[in-house]
PDB file of C-alpha atoms in Angstrom:
ATOM      1  CA  MET W   1      -0.009  -0.026  -0.025  1.00 44.00           C
ATOM      2  CA  SER W   2       2.758   2.400   0.885  1.00 44.00           C
ATOM      3  CA  ASP W   3       4.535   1.813  -2.433  1.00 46.00           C
ATOM      4  CA  GLU W   4       1.286   2.371  -4.291  1.00 45.00           C
ATOM      5  CA  THR W   5       0.520   5.532  -2.282  1.00 49.00           C
ATOM      6  CA  GLY W   6       4.124   6.692  -2.785  1.00 53.00           C
ATOM      7  CA  THR W   7       3.872   6.088  -6.532  1.00 58.00           C
ATOM      8  CA  GLY W   8       0.578   7.856  -6.772  1.00 58.00           C
ATOM      9  CA  GLY W   9       1.931  10.753  -4.700  1.00 59.00           C
ATOM     10  CA  GLU W  10       4.944  11.104  -7.040  1.00 56.00           C
ATOM     11  CA  THR W  11       2.559  11.023 -10.023  1.00 56.00           C
ATOM     12  CA  ARG W  12       0.438  13.839  -8.502  1.00 57.00           C
ATOM     13  CA  LYS W  13       3.573  15.914  -7.790  1.00 55.00           C
ATOM     14  CA  ARG W  14       4.770  15.513 -11.375  1.00 55.00           C
ATOM     15  CA  VAL W  15       1.345  16.498 -12.619  1.00 54.00           C
ATOM     16  CA  ARG W  16       1.328  19.592 -10.338  1.00 60.00           C
ATOM     17  CA  ARG W  17       4.778  20.456 -11.360  1.00 62.00           C
ATOM     18  CA  SER W  18       3.949  20.077 -15.039  1.00 84.00           C
ATOM     19  CA  ARG W  19       0.952  22.298 -14.640  1.00 83.00           C
ATOM     20  CA  ALA W  20       3.059  24.930 -12.826  1.00 86.00           C
ATOM     21  CA  GLU W  21       5.596  24.794 -15.572  1.00 90.00           C
ATOM     22  CA  ARG W  22       2.983  25.166 -18.264  1.00 90.00           C
ATOM     23  CA  ALA W  23       1.442  28.150 -16.435  1.00 91.00           C
ATOM     24  CA  HIS W  24       4.908  29.777 -16.227  1.00 93.00           C
ATOM     25  CA  GLU W  25       5.518  29.069 -19.911  1.00 95.00           C
ATOM     26  CA  ASN W  26       2.100  30.531 -20.929  1.00 96.00           C
ATOM     27  CA  ARG W  27       2.584  33.662 -18.816  1.00 96.00           C
ATOM     28  CA  GLU W  28       5.993  34.166 -20.321  1.00 96.00           C
ATOM     29  CA  ALA W  29       4.633  33.627 -23.788  1.00 97.00           C
ATOM     30  CA  LEU W  30       1.990  36.368 -23.171  1.00 97.00           C
ATOM     31  CA  LEU W  31       4.559  38.792 -21.862  1.00 97.00           C
ATOM     32  CA  ASN W  32       6.943  38.103 -24.774  1.00 96.00           C
ATOM     33  CA  ALA W  33       4.051  38.508 -27.255  1.00 97.00           C
ATOM     34  CA  ALA W  34       2.890  41.672 -25.601  1.00 97.00           C
ATOM     35  CA  ALA W  35       6.441  43.047 -25.832  1.00 96.00           C
ATOM     36  CA  ASP W  36       6.625  42.328 -29.559  1.00 96.00           C
ATOM     37  CA  VAL W  37       3.270  43.874 -30.316  1.00 97.00           C
ATOM     38  CA  VAL W  38       4.124  46.992 -28.295  1.00 96.00           C
ATOM     39  CA  GLY W  39       7.447  47.148 -30.125  1.00 93.00           C
ATOM     40  CA  GLU W  40       5.663  47.157 -33.434  1.00 94.00           C
ATOM     41  CA  SER W  41       2.330  48.954 -32.737  1.00 95.00           C
ATOM     42  CA  GLY W  42       2.647  50.511 -29.352  1.00 95.00           C
ATOM     43  CA  TYR W  43       0.489  49.814 -26.281  1.00 95.00           C
ATOM     44  CA  GLU W  44      -2.711  50.772 -28.286  1.00 94.00           C
ATOM     45  CA  GLY W  45      -2.043  47.838 -30.570  1.00 94.00           C
ATOM     46  CA  ALA W  46      -1.561  45.373 -27.763  1.00 96.00           C
ATOM     47  CA  THR W  47      -5.087  44.079 -27.480  1.00 96.00           C
ATOM     48  CA  ILE W  48      -5.863  40.901 -25.666  1.00 97.00           C
ATOM     49  CA  VAL W  49      -6.968  39.280 -28.891  1.00 97.00           C
ATOM     50  CA  GLU W  50      -3.668  40.123 -30.716  1.00 97.00           C
ATOM     51  CA  VAL W  51      -1.432  39.286 -27.745  1.00 97.00           C
ATOM     52  CA  THR W  52      -3.000  35.842 -27.159  1.00 98.00           C
ATOM     53  CA  ARG W  53      -2.915  35.150 -30.912  1.00 97.00           C
ATOM     54  CA  ARG W  54       0.792  35.870 -30.934  1.00 97.00           C
ATOM     55  CA  ALA W  55       1.293  33.697 -27.903  1.00 97.00           C
ATOM     56  CA  GLY W  56      -0.671  30.822 -29.388  1.00 96.00           C
ATOM     57  CA  LEU W  57      -3.319  30.887 -26.668  1.00 96.00           C
ATOM     58  CA  SER W  58      -7.056  31.490 -26.527  1.00 95.00           C
ATOM     59  CA  PRO W  59      -8.317  34.946 -25.543  1.00 95.00           C
ATOM     60  CA  GLY W  60     -10.171  33.380 -22.586  1.00 93.00           C
ATOM     61  CA  SER W  61      -6.981  31.957 -21.190  1.00 95.00           C
ATOM     62  CA  PHE W  62      -5.513  35.462 -20.841  1.00 96.00           C
ATOM     63  CA  TYR W  63      -7.413  35.961 -17.549  1.00 96.00           C
ATOM     64  CA  GLN W  64      -5.769  32.970 -15.911  1.00 95.00           C
ATOM     65  CA  TYR W  65      -2.584  34.977 -15.828  1.00 96.00           C
ATOM     66  CA  PHE W  66      -3.539  38.736 -15.827  1.00 96.00           C
ATOM     67  CA  GLU W  67      -6.561  40.450 -14.332  1.00 96.00           C
ATOM     68  CA  SER W  68      -6.835  42.784 -17.283  1.00 96.00           C
ATOM     69  CA  ARG W  69      -5.059  44.374 -20.114  1.00 95.00           C
ATOM     70  CA  GLU W  70      -3.990  47.161 -17.730  1.00 95.00           C
ATOM     71  CA  ASP W  71      -2.541  44.480 -15.385  1.00 96.00           C
ATOM     72  CA  LEU W  72      -0.501  43.144 -18.324  1.00 96.00           C
ATOM     73  CA  PHE W  73       0.848  46.613 -19.031  1.00 95.00           C
ATOM     74  CA  HIS W  74       1.877  47.051 -15.446  1.00 95.00           C
ATOM     75  CA  GLN W  75       3.855  43.851 -15.521  1.00 96.00           C
ATOM     76  CA  LEU W  76       5.366  44.214 -18.992  1.00 97.00           C
ATOM     77  CA  LEU W  77       8.087  46.801 -18.388  1.00 96.00           C
ATOM     78  CA  PRO W  78       9.539  45.132 -15.345  1.00 96.00           C
ATOM     79  CA  ALA W  79       9.579  41.783 -17.224  1.00 95.00           C
ATOM     80  CA  VAL W  80      11.244  43.188 -20.318  1.00 95.00           C
ATOM     81  CA  GLY W  81      13.529  45.533 -18.364  1.00 94.00           C
ATOM     82  CA  GLU W  82      14.804  42.843 -16.137  1.00 94.00           C
ATOM     83  CA  LYS W  83      16.204  40.999 -19.114  1.00 93.00           C
ATOM     84  CA  LEU W  84      18.253  44.081 -20.107  1.00 93.00           C
ATOM     85  CA  LEU W  85      19.457  44.677 -16.531  1.00 93.00           C
ATOM     86  CA  ALA W  86      20.603  41.096 -16.292  1.00 95.00           C
ATOM     87  CA  VAL W  87      22.590  41.444 -19.531  1.00 95.00           C
ATOM     88  CA  LEU W  88      24.227  44.686 -18.238  1.00 94.00           C
ATOM     89  CA  ALA W  89      25.066  43.012 -14.916  1.00 93.00           C
ATOM     90  CA  GLN W  90      26.553  39.983 -16.551  1.00 95.00           C
ATOM     91  CA  SER W  91      28.657  42.085 -18.908  1.00 95.00           C
ATOM     92  CA  SER W  92      30.334  44.129 -16.293  1.00 92.00           C
ATOM     93  CA  HIS W  93      30.322  42.130 -13.070  1.00 89.00           C
ATOM     94  CA  ASP W  94      34.055  41.336 -13.022  1.00 92.00           C
ATOM     95  CA  ALA W  95      35.351  44.658 -14.508  1.00 93.00           C
ATOM     96  CA  PRO W  96      38.343  46.016 -12.632  1.00 93.00           C
ATOM     97  CA  ASP W  97      37.125  49.604 -12.446  1.00 94.00           C
ATOM     98  CA  ALA W  98      34.253  51.908 -13.263  1.00 93.00           C
ATOM     99  CA  VAL W  99      35.508  52.904 -16.671  1.00 93.00           C
ATOM    100  CA  GLU W 100      35.869  49.354 -17.768  1.00 95.00           C
ATOM    101  CA  SER W 101      32.572  48.418 -16.245  1.00 93.00           C
ATOM    102  CA  GLU W 102      30.691  51.147 -18.073  1.00 92.00           C
ATOM    103  CA  ALA W 103      32.539  50.465 -21.373  1.00 93.00           C
ATOM    104  CA  ARG W 104      31.359  46.827 -21.234  1.00 95.00           C
ATOM    105  CA  ALA W 105      27.896  47.803 -20.127  1.00 94.00           C
ATOM    106  CA  ILE W 106      27.346  50.415 -22.903  1.00 92.00           C
ATOM    107  CA  ARG W 107      28.427  47.910 -25.469  1.00 92.00           C
ATOM    108  CA  ALA W 108      26.155  45.287 -24.116  1.00 94.00           C
ATOM    109  CA  TYR W 109      23.333  47.882 -23.973  1.00 91.00           C
ATOM    110  CA  PHE W 110      23.527  48.687 -27.642  1.00 89.00           C
ATOM    111  CA  ASP W 111      24.024  45.024 -28.554  1.00 90.00           C
ATOM    112  CA  PHE W 112      20.842  44.273 -26.667  1.00 90.00           C
ATOM    113  CA  LEU W 113      18.970  46.940 -28.490  1.00 86.00           C
ATOM    114  CA  ARG W 114      20.308  45.815 -31.856  1.00 84.00           C
ATOM    115  CA  SER W 115      19.128  42.317 -31.101  1.00 87.00           C
ATOM    116  CA  GLY W 116      15.578  43.517 -31.792  1.00 87.00           C
ATOM    117  CA  SER W 117      14.404  43.982 -28.212  1.00 89.00           C
ATOM    118  CA  PRO W 118      11.347  46.296 -27.955  1.00 92.00           C
ATOM    119  CA  ILE W 119      12.560  47.625 -24.589  1.00 91.00           C
ATOM    120  CA  MET W 120      12.838  51.227 -25.673  1.00 89.00           C
ATOM    121  CA  ARG W 121       9.243  51.516 -26.928  1.00 91.00           C
ATOM    122  CA  VAL W 122       7.993  49.570 -23.965  1.00 94.00           C
ATOM    123  CA  PHE W 123       9.821  51.928 -21.653  1.00 93.00           C
ATOM    124  CA  ARG W 124       8.804  55.150 -23.336  1.00 91.00           C
ATOM    125  CA  GLU W 125       5.101  54.256 -23.709  1.00 93.00           C
ATOM    126  CA  ALA W 126       4.860  52.884 -20.198  1.00 95.00           C
ATOM    127  CA  GLU W 127       5.192  56.477 -18.973  1.00 94.00           C
ATOM    128  CA  ILE W 128       1.804  57.059 -20.517  1.00 95.00           C
ATOM    129  CA  TYR W 129       0.035  53.767 -20.195  1.00 95.00           C
ATOM    130  CA  ALA W 130       1.518  52.429 -16.961  1.00 95.00           C
ATOM    131  CA  PRO W 131       3.007  55.695 -15.232  1.00 96.00           C
ATOM    132  CA  ASP W 132       3.227  54.187 -11.763  1.00 96.00           C
ATOM    133  CA  THR W 133       5.110  51.097 -13.136  1.00 96.00           C
ATOM    134  CA  HIS W 134       7.288  53.404 -15.202  1.00 95.00           C
ATOM    135  CA  ALA W 135       8.231  55.479 -12.144  1.00 96.00           C
ATOM    136  CA  ALA W 136       8.875  52.354 -10.039  1.00 96.00           C
ATOM    137  CA  TYR W 137      11.023  50.749 -12.669  1.00 95.00           C
ATOM    138  CA  LEU W 138      13.063  53.889 -13.125  1.00 93.00           C
ATOM    139  CA  ASP W 139      13.497  54.215  -9.290  1.00 93.00           C
ATOM    140  CA  ASP W 140      14.703  50.652  -9.220  1.00 93.00           C
ATOM    141  CA  VAL W 141      17.189  51.159 -12.087  1.00 93.00           C
ATOM    142  CA  LEU W 142      18.572  54.338 -10.406  1.00 92.00           C
ATOM    143  CA  ASP W 143      18.818  52.543  -6.969  1.00 92.00           C
ATOM    144  CA  ARG W 144      20.861  49.773  -8.501  1.00 92.00           C
ATOM    145  CA  TYR W 145      23.047  52.176 -10.393  1.00 93.00           C
ATOM    146  CA  GLN W 146      23.630  54.358  -7.259  1.00 92.00           C
ATOM    147  CA  ARG W 147      24.498  51.200  -5.188  1.00 92.00           C
ATOM    148  CA  ASN W 148      27.082  50.179  -7.930  1.00 92.00           C
ATOM    149  CA  LEU W 149      28.583  53.714  -7.955  1.00 93.00           C
ATOM    150  CA  LEU W 150      28.794  53.651  -4.202  1.00 94.00           C
ATOM    151  CA  ARG W 151      30.816  50.408  -4.360  1.00 92.00           C
ATOM    152  CA  ARG W 152      33.112  52.143  -6.795  1.00 93.00           C
ATOM    153  CA  LYS W 153      33.483  55.087  -4.592  1.00 93.00           C
ATOM    154  CA  GLU W 154      34.524  52.790  -1.708  1.00 93.00           C
ATOM    155  CA  ALA W 155      37.224  51.518  -4.065  1.00 92.00           C
ATOM    156  CA  GLY W 156      38.491  55.152  -4.516  1.00 93.00           C
ATOM    157  CA  GLU W 157      36.535  56.242  -7.657  1.00 95.00           C
ATOM    158  CA  PHE W 158      34.076  59.038  -7.842  1.00 95.00           C
ATOM    159  CA  ALA W 159      35.876  60.708  -5.027  1.00 93.00           C
ATOM    160  CA  ALA W 160      34.473  64.165  -5.845  1.00 93.00           C
ATOM    161  CA  PHE W 161      30.826  63.034  -5.157  1.00 94.00           C
ATOM    162  CA  ASP W 162      29.035  62.320  -1.952  1.00 93.00           C
ATOM    163  CA  ARG W 163      26.256  59.698  -1.607  1.00 89.00           C
ATOM    164  CA  ASP W 164      23.367  62.008  -2.660  1.00 90.00           C
ATOM    165  CA  GLU W 165      25.391  63.452  -5.609  1.00 94.00           C
ATOM    166  CA  LEU W 166      25.927  59.880  -6.784  1.00 92.00           C
ATOM    167  CA  MET W 167      22.237  59.563  -7.302  1.00 92.00           C
ATOM    168  CA  ALA W 168      22.376  62.523  -9.622  1.00 94.00           C
ATOM    169  CA  VAL W 169      25.334  60.796 -11.416  1.00 94.00           C
ATOM    170  CA  ALA W 170      23.209  57.595 -11.767  1.00 93.00           C
ATOM    171  CA  LEU W 171      20.332  59.663 -13.283  1.00 93.00           C
ATOM    172  CA  LEU W 172      22.735  61.471 -15.644  1.00 92.00           C
ATOM    173  CA  LEU W 173      24.250  58.255 -16.937  1.00 91.00           C
ATOM    174  CA  THR W 174      20.906  56.440 -17.180  1.00 90.00           C
ATOM    175  CA  THR W 175      19.324  59.340 -19.039  1.00 89.00           C
ATOM    176  CA  ALA W 176      22.369  59.436 -21.365  1.00 87.00           C
ATOM    177  CA  ARG W 177      21.884  55.808 -22.320  1.00 84.00           C
ATOM    178  CA  VAL W 178      18.265  56.291 -23.121  1.00 82.00           C
ATOM    179  CA  GLU W 179      18.696  59.512 -25.107  1.00 83.00           C
ATOM    180  CA  PHE W 180      21.870  58.429 -26.994  1.00 77.00           C
ATOM    181  CA  MET W 181      19.689  55.834 -28.682  1.00 69.00           C
ATOM    182  CA  ARG W 182      17.871  58.670 -30.532  1.00 67.00           C
ATOM    183  CA  PHE W 183      21.201  59.522 -32.264  1.00 65.00           C
ATOM    184  CA  MET W 184      22.149  56.011 -33.393  1.00 60.00           C
ATOM    185  CA  PRO W 185      21.937  56.339 -37.273  1.00 51.00           C
ATOM    186  CA  GLN W 186      18.824  54.476 -38.411  1.00 48.00           C
ATOM    187  CA  GLY W 187      19.587  51.184 -40.145  1.00 47.00           C
ATOM    188  CA  THR W 188      23.323  51.249 -39.512  1.00 51.00           C
ATOM    189  CA  GLY W 189      23.490  50.268 -35.773  1.00 59.00           C
ATOM    190  CA  ASP W 190      26.681  52.410 -35.546  1.00 72.00           C
ATOM    191  CA  SER W 191      27.044  53.092 -31.947  1.00 79.00           C
ATOM    192  CA  ASP W 192      30.859  53.249 -31.718  1.00 85.00           C
ATOM    193  CA  TRP W 193      31.099  57.058 -31.374  1.00 84.00           C
ATOM    194  CA  ILE W 194      28.323  57.118 -28.746  1.00 85.00           C
ATOM    195  CA  GLU W 195      30.123  54.429 -26.794  1.00 88.00           C
ATOM    196  CA  THR W 196      33.387  56.432 -26.954  1.00 90.00           C
ATOM    197  CA  VAL W 197      31.681  59.602 -25.739  1.00 89.00           C
ATOM    198  CA  PHE W 198      29.847  57.755 -22.942  1.00 90.00           C
ATOM    199  CA  VAL W 199      33.136  56.247 -21.661  1.00 92.00           C
ATOM    200  CA  LYS W 200      34.862  59.618 -21.794  1.00 93.00           C
ATOM    201  CA  ILE W 201      32.131  61.037 -19.621  1.00 92.00           C
ATOM    202  CA  VAL W 202      32.458  58.152 -17.112  1.00 93.00           C
ATOM    203  CA  ARG W 203      36.229  58.549 -16.971  1.00 94.00           C
ATOM    204  CA  GLN W 204      35.878  62.237 -16.191  1.00 93.00           C
ATOM    205  CA  LEU W 205      33.362  61.608 -13.470  1.00 93.00           C
ATOM    206  CA  ALA W 206      35.177  58.626 -11.954  1.00 93.00           C
ATOM    207  CA  ARG W 207      38.778  59.852 -12.146  1.00 87.00           C
ATOM    208  CA  GLY W 208      38.577  63.586 -12.756  1.00 74.00           C
ATOM    209  CA  ASP W 209      40.888  63.291 -15.791  1.00 60.00           C
TER     210      ASP W 209
END
């Protein structure tokens, strides 16, 4: 009896685990589909019908994962943005100093954008369609950036700035990344000169030279 019970219990666990995995996959599929639609047509074009069609799911199944279209919008930017932040962190985690860290990160940033990610349109339009989420995401990005700069300051860099001023530096560099994208020549993906300018700015801030 115990063996049969154990076998049945394991089977039920596998079923539950499989259902949880499918639910996770479906939710990710909806977020990925929504990001693609927003990248192409903006938030206005991201209807439940279109998002579920892209995800290969039925419109009715949408509500198993999100309360509403607005709920999807509120979760979209953090989901897409976390992928970018993970790429930037991975690219620069073992850099010996701030200049090398930022050089690696800015290259990874433009590589990520050139990969076809819709992050920029998702980010910009979230300010209109999900303003609270946009503000919270930006606060999180700035907080992470400031903590990274503080670690660099403890290592002797950014000596000219105190803790509060480093938040302003984080805002300056974050805004620069976003706005530099406007000046990348369309269709060429040529970001070399932007990367060079960005690294010069960081060098001046970090070392004062």
